[in-house]
């Protein structure tokens, strides 16, 4: 696959002729840029796949100003901590997923 090709390209044996340090550095930078581009391309595909899987089971929720909501607290210290805080009230909708809340 692409990772095997990248590994072979990165670890190809040095040429038998001596090359200058500057030439080596230029070639190495080129290989690093290629590796970075390949990694970003792979990451983009994996992120899209994960988003598709999450969105398949996600439930879209829409709130209006005045609605009472609970807020998820992901930084709970231990299992007995409250996972949600609130209630808060929706003051304004900023986007499909962002709201201004008041206590």
Short mmCIF file of C-alpha atoms in Angstrom, two decimals, residues 2-78:
data_model
loop_
_atom_site.label_atom_id
_atom_site.label_comp_id
_atom_site.label_asym_id
_atom_site.label_seq_id
_atom_site.Cartn_x
_atom_site.Cartn_y
_atom_site.Cartn_z
CA UNK A 2 0.97 3.65 0.20
CA UNK A 3 2.73 3.29 3.55
CA UNK A 4 4.93 0.49 2.24
CA UNK A 5 5.87 2.59 -0.80
CA UNK A 6 6.66 5.51 1.50
CA UNK A 7 8.83 3.30 3.71
CA UNK A 8 10.75 1.97 0.71
CA UNK A 9 11.21 5.49 -0.64
CA UNK A 10 12.39 6.82 2.72
CA UNK A 11 14.75 3.95 3.40
CA UNK A 12 16.20 3.53 -0.07
CA UNK A 13 19.95 2.90 0.11
CA UNK A 14 22.23 5.86 -0.55
CA UNK A 15 23.71 6.14 -4.00
CA UNK A 16 27.26 4.79 -4.33
CA UNK A 17 28.61 8.17 -5.39
CA UNK A 18 29.37 10.80 -2.78
CA UNK A 19 26.99 13.72 -2.67
CA UNK A 20 27.39 17.08 -1.05
CA UNK A 21 25.69 17.90 2.21
CA UNK A 22 23.60 20.60 0.54
CA UNK A 23 22.34 18.15 -2.11
CA UNK A 24 21.54 15.57 0.57
CA UNK A 25 19.59 18.15 2.61
CA UNK A 26 17.62 19.28 -0.47
CA UNK A 27 16.76 15.69 -1.35
CA UNK A 28 15.82 14.93 2.25
CA UNK A 29 13.54 17.98 2.43
CA UNK A 30 11.85 16.89 -0.79
CA UNK A 31 11.26 13.41 0.64
CA UNK A 32 9.88 14.93 3.86
CA UNK A 33 7.45 17.12 1.89
CA UNK A 34 6.29 14.09 -0.11
CA UNK A 35 5.84 12.07 3.08
CA UNK A 36 3.92 14.92 4.69
CA UNK A 37 1.61 15.27 1.68
CA UNK A 38 0.95 11.53 1.64
CA UNK A 39 0.26 11.48 5.39
CA UNK A 40 -2.15 14.43 5.12
CA UNK A 41 -3.99 12.75 2.24
CA UNK A 42 -4.31 9.54 4.24
CA UNK A 43 -5.45 11.46 7.34
CA UNK A 44 -8.11 13.31 5.35
CA UNK A 45 -9.55 10.00 4.14
CA UNK A 46 -9.55 8.48 7.62
CA UNK A 47 -11.19 11.58 9.13
CA UNK A 48 -13.93 11.50 6.50
CA UNK A 49 -14.55 7.82 7.20
CA UNK A 50 -14.74 8.41 10.97
CA UNK A 51 -17.10 11.38 10.50
CA UNK A 52 -19.38 9.30 8.29
CA UNK A 53 -19.51 6.55 10.93
CA UNK A 54 -20.25 9.00 13.73
CA UNK A 55 -22.85 10.97 11.77
CA UNK A 56 -24.71 7.78 10.89
CA UNK A 57 -25.72 7.32 14.55
CA UNK A 58 -25.77 10.96 15.68
CA UNK A 59 -29.07 12.60 16.44
CA UNK A 60 -29.46 16.20 15.30
CA UNK A 61 -30.85 18.42 18.04
CA UNK A 62 -32.17 21.92 17.50
CA UNK A 63 -32.74 24.35 20.37
CA UNK A 64 -34.58 27.65 20.39
CA UNK A 65 -34.04 30.71 22.60
CA UNK A 66 -35.62 30.07 25.99
CA UNK A 67 -35.11 26.27 25.91
CA UNK A 68 -33.69 24.68 29.06
CA UNK A 69 -30.61 22.51 28.37
CA UNK A 70 -27.95 20.51 30.20
CA UNK A 71 -24.28 20.90 29.21
CA UNK A 72 -21.91 17.92 28.98
CA UNK A 73 -18.83 18.30 31.18
CA UNK A 74 -16.13 16.12 29.55
CA UNK A 75 -13.60 16.91 32.30
CA UNK A 76 -15.13 14.78 35.04
CA UNK A 77 -12.47 13.71 37.52
CA UNK A 78 -13.95 10.36 38.49
#
